[in-house]
mmCIF file of C-alpha atoms in Angstrom:
data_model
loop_
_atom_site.group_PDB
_atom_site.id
_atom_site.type_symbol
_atom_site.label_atom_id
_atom_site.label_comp_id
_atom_site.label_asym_id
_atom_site.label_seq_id
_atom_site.Cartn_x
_atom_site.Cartn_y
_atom_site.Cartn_z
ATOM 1 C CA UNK A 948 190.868 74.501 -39.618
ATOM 2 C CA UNK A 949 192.611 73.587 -42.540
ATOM 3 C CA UNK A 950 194.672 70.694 -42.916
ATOM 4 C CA UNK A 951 195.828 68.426 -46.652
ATOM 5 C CA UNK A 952 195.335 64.656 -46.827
ATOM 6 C CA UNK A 953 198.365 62.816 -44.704
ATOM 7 C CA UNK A 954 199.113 65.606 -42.638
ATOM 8 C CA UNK A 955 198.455 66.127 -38.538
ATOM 9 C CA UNK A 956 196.319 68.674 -37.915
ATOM 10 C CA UNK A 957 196.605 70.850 -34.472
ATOM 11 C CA UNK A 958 194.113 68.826 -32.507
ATOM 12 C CA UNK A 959 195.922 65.669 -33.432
ATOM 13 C CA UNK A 960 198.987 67.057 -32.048
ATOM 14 C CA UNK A 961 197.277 67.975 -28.796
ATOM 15 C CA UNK A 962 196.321 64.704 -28.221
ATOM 16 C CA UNK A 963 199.795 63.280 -29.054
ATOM 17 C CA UNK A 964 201.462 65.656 -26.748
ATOM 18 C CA UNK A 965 198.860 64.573 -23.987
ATOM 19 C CA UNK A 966 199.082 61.400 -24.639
ATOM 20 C CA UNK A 967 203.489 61.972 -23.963
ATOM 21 C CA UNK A 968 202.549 63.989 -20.941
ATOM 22 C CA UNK A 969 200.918 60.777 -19.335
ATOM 23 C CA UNK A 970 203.280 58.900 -20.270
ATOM 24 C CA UNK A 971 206.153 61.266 -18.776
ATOM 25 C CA UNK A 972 204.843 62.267 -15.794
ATOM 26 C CA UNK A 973 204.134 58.301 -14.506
ATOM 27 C CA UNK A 974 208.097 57.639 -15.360
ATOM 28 C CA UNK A 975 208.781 60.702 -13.458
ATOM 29 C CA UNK A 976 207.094 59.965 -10.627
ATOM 30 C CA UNK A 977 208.260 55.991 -10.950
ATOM 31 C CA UNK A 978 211.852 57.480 -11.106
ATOM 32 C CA UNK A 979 211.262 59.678 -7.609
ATOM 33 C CA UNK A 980 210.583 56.109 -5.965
ATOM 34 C CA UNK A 981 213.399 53.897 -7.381
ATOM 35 C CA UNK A 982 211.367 52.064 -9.325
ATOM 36 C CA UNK A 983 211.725 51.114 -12.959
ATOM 37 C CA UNK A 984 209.670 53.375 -15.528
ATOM 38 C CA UNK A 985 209.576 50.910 -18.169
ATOM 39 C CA UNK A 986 205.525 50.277 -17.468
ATOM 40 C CA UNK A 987 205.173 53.705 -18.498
ATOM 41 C CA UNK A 988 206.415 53.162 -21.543
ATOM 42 C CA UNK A 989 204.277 49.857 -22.246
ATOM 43 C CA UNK A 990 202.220 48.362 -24.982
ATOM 44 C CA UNK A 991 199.602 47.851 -21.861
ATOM 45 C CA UNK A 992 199.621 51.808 -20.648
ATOM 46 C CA UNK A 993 196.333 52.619 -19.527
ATOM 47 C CA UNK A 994 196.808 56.324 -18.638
ATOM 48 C CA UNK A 995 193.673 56.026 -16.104
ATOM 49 C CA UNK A 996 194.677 53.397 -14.407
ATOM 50 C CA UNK A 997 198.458 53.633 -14.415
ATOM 51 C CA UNK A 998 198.012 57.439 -13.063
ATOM 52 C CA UNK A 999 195.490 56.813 -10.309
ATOM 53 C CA UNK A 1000 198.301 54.091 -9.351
ATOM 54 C CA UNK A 1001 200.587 56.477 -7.948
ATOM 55 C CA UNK A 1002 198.383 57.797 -5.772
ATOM 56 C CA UNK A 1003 198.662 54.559 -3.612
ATOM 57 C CA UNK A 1004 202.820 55.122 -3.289
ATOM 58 C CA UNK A 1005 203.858 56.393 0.411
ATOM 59 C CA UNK A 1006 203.026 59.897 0.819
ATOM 60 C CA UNK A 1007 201.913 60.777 -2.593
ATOM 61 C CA UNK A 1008 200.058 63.853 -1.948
ATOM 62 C CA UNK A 1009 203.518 65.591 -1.047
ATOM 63 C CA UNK A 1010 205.896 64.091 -2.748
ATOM 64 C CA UNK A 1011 204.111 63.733 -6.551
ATOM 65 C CA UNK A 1012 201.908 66.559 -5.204
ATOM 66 C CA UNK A 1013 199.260 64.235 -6.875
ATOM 67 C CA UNK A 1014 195.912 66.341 -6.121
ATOM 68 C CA UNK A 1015 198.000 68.795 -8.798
ATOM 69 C CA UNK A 1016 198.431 65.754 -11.150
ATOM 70 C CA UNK A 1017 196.005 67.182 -13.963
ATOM 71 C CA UNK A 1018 197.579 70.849 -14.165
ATOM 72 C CA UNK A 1019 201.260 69.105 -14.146
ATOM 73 C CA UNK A 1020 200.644 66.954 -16.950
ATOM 74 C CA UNK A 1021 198.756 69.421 -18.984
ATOM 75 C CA UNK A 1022 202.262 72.186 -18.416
ATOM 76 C CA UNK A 1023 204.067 69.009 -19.577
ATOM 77 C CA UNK A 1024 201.659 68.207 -22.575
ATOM 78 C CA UNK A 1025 202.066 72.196 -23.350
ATOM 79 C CA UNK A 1026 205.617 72.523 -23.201
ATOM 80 C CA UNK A 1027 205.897 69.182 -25.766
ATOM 81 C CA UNK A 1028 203.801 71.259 -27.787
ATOM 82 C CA UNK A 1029 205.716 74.108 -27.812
ATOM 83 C CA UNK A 1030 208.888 71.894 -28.347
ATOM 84 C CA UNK A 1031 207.309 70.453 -31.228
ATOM 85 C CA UNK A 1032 206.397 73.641 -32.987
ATOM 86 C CA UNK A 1033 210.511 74.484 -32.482
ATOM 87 C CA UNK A 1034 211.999 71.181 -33.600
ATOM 88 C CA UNK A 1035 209.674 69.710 -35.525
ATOM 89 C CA UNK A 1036 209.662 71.659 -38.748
ATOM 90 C CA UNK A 1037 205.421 72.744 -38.363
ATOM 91 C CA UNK A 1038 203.709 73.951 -41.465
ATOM 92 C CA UNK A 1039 201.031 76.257 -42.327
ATOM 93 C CA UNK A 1040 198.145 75.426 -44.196
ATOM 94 C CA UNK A 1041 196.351 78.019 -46.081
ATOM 95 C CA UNK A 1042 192.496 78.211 -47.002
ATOM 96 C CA UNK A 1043 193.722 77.036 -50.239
ATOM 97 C CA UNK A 1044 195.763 74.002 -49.039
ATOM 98 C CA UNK A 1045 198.972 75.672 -50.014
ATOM 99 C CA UNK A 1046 201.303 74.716 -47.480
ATOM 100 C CA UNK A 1047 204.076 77.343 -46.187
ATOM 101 C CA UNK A 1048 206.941 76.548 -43.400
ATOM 102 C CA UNK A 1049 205.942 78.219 -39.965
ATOM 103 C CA UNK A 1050 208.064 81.003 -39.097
ATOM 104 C CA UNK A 1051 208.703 81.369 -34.932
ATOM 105 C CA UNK A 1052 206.781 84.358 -34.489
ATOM 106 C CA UNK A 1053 203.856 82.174 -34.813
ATOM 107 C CA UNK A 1054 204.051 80.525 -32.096
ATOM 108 C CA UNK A 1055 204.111 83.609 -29.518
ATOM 109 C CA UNK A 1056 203.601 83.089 -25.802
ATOM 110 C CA UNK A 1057 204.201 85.673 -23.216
ATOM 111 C CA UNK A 1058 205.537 82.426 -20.741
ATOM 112 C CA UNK A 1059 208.367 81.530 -23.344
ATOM 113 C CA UNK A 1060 208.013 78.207 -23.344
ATOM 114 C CA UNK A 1061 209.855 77.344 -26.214
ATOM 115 C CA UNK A 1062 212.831 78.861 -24.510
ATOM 116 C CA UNK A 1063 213.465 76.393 -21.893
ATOM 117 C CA UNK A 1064 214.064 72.660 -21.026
ATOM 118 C CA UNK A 1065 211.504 70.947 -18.706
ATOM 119 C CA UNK A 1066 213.375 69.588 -15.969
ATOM 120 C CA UNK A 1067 211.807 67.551 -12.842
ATOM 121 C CA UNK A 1068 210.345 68.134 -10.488
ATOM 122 C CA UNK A 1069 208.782 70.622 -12.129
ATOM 123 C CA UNK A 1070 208.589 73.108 -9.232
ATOM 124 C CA UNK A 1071 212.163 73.154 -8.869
ATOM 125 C CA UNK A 1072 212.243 75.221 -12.464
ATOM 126 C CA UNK A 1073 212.551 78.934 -11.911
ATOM 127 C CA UNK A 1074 210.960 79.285 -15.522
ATOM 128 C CA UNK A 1075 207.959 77.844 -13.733
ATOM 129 C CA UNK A 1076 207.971 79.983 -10.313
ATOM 130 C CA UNK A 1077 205.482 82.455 -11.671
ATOM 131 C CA UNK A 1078 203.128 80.020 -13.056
ATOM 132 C CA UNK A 1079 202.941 77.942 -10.252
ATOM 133 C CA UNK A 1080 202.287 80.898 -8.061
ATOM 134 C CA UNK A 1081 199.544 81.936 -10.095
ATOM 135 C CA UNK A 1082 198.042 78.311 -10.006
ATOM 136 C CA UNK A 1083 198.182 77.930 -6.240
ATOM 137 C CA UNK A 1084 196.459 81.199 -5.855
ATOM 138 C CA UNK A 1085 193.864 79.748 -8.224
ATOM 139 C CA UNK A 1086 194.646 82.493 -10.741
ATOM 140 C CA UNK A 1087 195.737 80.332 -13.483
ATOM 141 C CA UNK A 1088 194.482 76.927 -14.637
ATOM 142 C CA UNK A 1089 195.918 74.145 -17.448
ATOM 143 C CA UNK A 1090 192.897 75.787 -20.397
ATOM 144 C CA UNK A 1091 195.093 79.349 -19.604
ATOM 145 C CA UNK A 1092 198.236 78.111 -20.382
ATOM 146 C CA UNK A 1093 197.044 77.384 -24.067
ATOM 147 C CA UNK A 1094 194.223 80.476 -23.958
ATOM 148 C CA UNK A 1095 197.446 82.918 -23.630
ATOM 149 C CA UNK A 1096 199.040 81.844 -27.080
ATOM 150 C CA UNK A 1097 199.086 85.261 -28.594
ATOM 151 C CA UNK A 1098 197.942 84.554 -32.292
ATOM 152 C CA UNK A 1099 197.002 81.102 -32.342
ATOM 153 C CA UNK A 1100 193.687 79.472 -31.466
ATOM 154 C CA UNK A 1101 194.381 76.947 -29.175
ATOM 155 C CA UNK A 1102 191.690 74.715 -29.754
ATOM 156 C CA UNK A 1103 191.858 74.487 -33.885
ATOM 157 C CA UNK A 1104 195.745 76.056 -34.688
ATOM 158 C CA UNK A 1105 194.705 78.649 -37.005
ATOM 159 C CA UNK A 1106 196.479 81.494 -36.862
ATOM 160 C CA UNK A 1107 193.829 85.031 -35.969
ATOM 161 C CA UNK A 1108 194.509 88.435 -34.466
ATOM 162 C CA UNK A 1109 193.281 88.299 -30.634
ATOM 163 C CA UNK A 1110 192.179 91.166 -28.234
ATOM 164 C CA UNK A 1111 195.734 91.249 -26.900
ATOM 165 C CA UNK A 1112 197.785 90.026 -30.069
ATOM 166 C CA UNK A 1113 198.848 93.677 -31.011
ATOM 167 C CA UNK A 1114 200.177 94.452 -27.360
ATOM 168 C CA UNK A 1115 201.511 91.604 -26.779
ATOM 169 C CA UNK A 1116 203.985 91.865 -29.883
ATOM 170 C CA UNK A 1117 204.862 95.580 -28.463
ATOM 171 C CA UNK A 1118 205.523 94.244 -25.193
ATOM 172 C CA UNK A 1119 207.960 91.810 -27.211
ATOM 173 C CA UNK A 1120 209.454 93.544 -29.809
ATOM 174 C CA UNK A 1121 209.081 97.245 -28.923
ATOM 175 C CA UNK A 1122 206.723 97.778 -31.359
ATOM 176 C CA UNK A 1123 202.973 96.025 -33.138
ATOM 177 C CA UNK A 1124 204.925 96.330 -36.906
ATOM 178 C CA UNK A 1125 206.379 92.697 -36.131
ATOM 179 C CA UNK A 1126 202.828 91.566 -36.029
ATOM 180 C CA UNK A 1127 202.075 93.228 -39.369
ATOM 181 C CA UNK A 1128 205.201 91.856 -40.623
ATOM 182 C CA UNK A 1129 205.470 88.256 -39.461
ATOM 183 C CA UNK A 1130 201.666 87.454 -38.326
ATOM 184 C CA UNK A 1131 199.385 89.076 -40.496
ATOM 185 C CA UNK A 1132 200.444 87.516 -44.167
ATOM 186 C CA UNK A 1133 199.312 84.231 -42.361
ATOM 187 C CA UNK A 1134 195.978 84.933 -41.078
ATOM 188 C CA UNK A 1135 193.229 81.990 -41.497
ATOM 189 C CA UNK A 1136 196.410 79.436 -42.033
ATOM 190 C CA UNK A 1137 196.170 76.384 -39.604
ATOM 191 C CA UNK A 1138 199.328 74.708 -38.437
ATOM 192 C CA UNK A 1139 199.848 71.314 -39.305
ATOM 193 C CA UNK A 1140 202.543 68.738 -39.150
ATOM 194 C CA UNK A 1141 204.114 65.949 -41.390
ATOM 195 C CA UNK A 1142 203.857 62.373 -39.081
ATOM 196 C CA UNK A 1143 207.362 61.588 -40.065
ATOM 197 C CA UNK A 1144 208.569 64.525 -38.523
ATOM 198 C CA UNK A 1145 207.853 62.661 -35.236
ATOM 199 C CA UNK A 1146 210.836 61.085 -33.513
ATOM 200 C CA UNK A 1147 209.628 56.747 -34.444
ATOM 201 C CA UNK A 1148 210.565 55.853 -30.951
ATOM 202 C CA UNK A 1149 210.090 56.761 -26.736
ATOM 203 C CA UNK A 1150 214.136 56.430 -26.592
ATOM 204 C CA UNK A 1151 214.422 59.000 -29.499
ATOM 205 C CA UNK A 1152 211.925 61.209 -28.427
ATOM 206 C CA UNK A 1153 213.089 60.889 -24.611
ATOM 207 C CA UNK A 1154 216.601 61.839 -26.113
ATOM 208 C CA UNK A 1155 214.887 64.858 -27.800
ATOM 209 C CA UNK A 1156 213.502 66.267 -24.951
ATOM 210 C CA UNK A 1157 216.568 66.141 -23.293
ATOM 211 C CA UNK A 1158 214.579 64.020 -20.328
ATOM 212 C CA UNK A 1159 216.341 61.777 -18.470
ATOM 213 C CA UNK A 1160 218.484 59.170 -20.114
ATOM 214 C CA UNK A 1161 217.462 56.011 -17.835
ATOM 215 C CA UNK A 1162 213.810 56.830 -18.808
ATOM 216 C CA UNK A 1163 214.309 55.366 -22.110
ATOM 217 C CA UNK A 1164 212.121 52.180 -22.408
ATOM 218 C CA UNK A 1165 214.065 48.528 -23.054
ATOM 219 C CA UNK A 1166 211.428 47.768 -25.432
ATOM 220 C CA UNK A 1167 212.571 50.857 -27.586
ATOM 221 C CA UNK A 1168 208.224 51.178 -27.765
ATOM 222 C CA UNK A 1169 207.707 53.057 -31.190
ATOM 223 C CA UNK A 1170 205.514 56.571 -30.613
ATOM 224 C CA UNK A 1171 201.964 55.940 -32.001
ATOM 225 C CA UNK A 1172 201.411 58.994 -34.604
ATOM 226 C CA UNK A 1173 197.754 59.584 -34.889
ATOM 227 C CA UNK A 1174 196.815 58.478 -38.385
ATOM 228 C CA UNK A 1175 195.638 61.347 -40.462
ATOM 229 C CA UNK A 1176 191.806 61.905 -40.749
ATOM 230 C CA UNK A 1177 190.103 61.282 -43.856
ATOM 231 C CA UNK A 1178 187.340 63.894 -44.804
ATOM 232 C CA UNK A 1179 184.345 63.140 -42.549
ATOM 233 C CA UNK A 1180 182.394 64.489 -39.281
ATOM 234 C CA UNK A 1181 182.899 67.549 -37.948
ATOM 235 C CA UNK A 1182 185.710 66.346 -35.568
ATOM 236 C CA UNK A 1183 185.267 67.067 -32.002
ATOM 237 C CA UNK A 1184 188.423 67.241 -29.912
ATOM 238 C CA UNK A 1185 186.567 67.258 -26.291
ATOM 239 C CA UNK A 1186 184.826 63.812 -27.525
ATOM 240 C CA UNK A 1187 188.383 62.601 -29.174
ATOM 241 C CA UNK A 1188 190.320 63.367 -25.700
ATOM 242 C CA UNK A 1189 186.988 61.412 -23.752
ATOM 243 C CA UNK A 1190 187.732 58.382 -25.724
ATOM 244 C CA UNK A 1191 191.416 58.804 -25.519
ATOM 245 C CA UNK A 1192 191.686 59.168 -21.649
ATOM 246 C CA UNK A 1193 188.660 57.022 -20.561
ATOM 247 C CA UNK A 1194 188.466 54.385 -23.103
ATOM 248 C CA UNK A 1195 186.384 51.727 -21.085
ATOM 249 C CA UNK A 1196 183.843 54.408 -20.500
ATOM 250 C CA UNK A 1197 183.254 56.036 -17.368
ATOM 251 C CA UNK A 1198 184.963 55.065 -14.371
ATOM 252 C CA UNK A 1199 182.825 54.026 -11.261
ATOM 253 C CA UNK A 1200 184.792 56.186 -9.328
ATOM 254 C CA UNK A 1201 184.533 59.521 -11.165
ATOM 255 C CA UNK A 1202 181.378 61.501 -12.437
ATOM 256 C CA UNK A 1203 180.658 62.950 -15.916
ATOM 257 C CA UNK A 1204 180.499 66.479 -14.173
ATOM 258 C CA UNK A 1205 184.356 65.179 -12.658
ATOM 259 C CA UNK A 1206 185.558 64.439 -16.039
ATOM 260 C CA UNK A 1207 184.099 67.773 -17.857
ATOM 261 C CA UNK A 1208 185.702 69.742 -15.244
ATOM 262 C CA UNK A 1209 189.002 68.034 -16.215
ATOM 263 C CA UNK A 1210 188.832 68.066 -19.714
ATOM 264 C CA UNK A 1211 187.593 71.653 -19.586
ATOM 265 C CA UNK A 1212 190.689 72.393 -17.174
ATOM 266 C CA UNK A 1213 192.872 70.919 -19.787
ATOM 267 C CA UNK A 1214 191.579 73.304 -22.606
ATOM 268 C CA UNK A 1215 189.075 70.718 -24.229
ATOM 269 C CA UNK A 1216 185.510 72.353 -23.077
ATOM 270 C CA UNK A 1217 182.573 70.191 -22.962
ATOM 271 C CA UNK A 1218 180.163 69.934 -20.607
ATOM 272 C CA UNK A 1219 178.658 66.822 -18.160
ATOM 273 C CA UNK A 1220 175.757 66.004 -20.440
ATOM 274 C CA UNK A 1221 177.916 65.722 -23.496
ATOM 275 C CA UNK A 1222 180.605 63.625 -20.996
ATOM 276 C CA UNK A 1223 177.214 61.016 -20.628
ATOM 277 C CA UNK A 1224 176.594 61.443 -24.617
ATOM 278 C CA UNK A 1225 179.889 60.085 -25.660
ATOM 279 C CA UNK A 1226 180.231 57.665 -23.236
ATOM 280 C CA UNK A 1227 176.775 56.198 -24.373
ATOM 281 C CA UNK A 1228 178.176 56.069 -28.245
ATOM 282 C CA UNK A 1229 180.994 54.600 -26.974
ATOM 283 C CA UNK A 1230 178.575 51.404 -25.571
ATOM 284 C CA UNK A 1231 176.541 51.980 -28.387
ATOM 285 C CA UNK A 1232 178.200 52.934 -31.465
ATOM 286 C CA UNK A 1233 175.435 52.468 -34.257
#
């Protein structure tokens, strides 16, 4: 994974996107009761806390469907990524650190994502039938949805040739030349993304997405753009996501084999004893 000094790397724009998803699906689900969704847009957003909320509104189970919660915001943190990679101008980053602009083909994905608005409810989208099904039948899980990207890894961005790349692009195009053509002269590049590409605020964003207009916050709350890394530690997204969705540390109320099975589910794989490992550097840092 290659990425140049005051750029976002693809992990960092994983966790951004998640980090939207949260946000989006609470004002969604706010919106469904009548209430305002400006707390989802807050300073004080605790994406734990403000998520396991809604599961105390009447009849939650139906009408958020909230045992689904974690597959529904990772299709909403997947389709932001997907919209980013369309709108936002991407870049690839060669071994080198040349940078070159990120032609569509790229970005792949036999569920054409980046064709379609999300609209809510989410089930209501006939883009979304088939995926659904699949999930229901327990076919398909939220780690699938980013395993299926057709020359991309999902975990670092770098672009590779999979098992199904080659067929996939037939299946598209009518013939595997168009991989040759488009894909291959990119091999080993890693996509990355300028932070001021980023919409600066929830309203612009909001607007962006084409979500709902009374979503936007009244505080006009500015995105937080993950600050680009510095050379360092190997950097571990699993542990970055831990820290991001569970920063006070375990909750009394959930187990470390609990939270690997979600962050696993949402395409960050890590296991229970590693889930007890960074929760004890998070007590104990030194």
């Amino acid at each position: 994974m290659f990425c140049p000094p005051g750029y976002l790397n693809w992990p960092d724009i994983r966790i951004l996107a998640d980090e939207w998803a949260e946000r989006f699906y609470v004002a969604n689900a706010l919106s469904l009761y009548g209430k305002e969704t400006d707390p989802a847009f807050s300073t004080e957003f605790r994406s734990y806390r403000d998520i396991q909320a809604l599961e105390r509104l009447p009849d939650a189970a139906n009408k958020l469907r909230f045992p689904d919660r974690h597959f529904d915001i990772q299709l909403i943190s997947f389709w932001a990524v997907n919209a980013v990679c369309s709108s936002f101008d991407p870049l690839l980053c060669s071994r080198e650190g040349n940078l070159l602009r990120a032609n569509d083909t790229i970005f792949l994905h036999p569920d054409q994502f980046y064709y379609f608005a999300l609209d809510f409810p989410l089930r209501s989208m006939p883009e979304l039938s088939r995926i659904f099904e699949e999930y229901d039948a327990r076919r398909m899980g939220a780690g699938d949805l980013w395993d299926r990207y057709s020359c991309l890894d999902p975990v670092t961005g770098e672009v590779k040739e999979k098992v199904q790349t080659r067929n996939n692009f037939a299946s598209y195009w009518g013939e595997e030349s168009a991989f040759d053509l488009f894909v291959a002269p990119f091999l080993g590049c890693s996509v990355v993304l300028k932070p001021e590409s980023i919409p600066e605020t929830f309203e612009e964003l909001i607007a962006e997405f084409a979500f709902p207009s009374e979503w936007a916050p009244s505080n006009n709350l500015e995105v937080d753009r993950p600050k680009p890394k510095k050379r360092g530690p190997k950097y571990l997204p699993a542990r970055s996501e831990f820290f991001r969705r569970y920063p006070d540390g375990i909750p009394d109320s959930l187990s470390s084999e609990a939270i690997a099975e979600e962050l696993s589910a949402a395409g960050f794989p890590v296991t229970s004893r590693s889930i007890l490992n960074y929760d004890k550097k998070r007590k104990d840092p030194k």
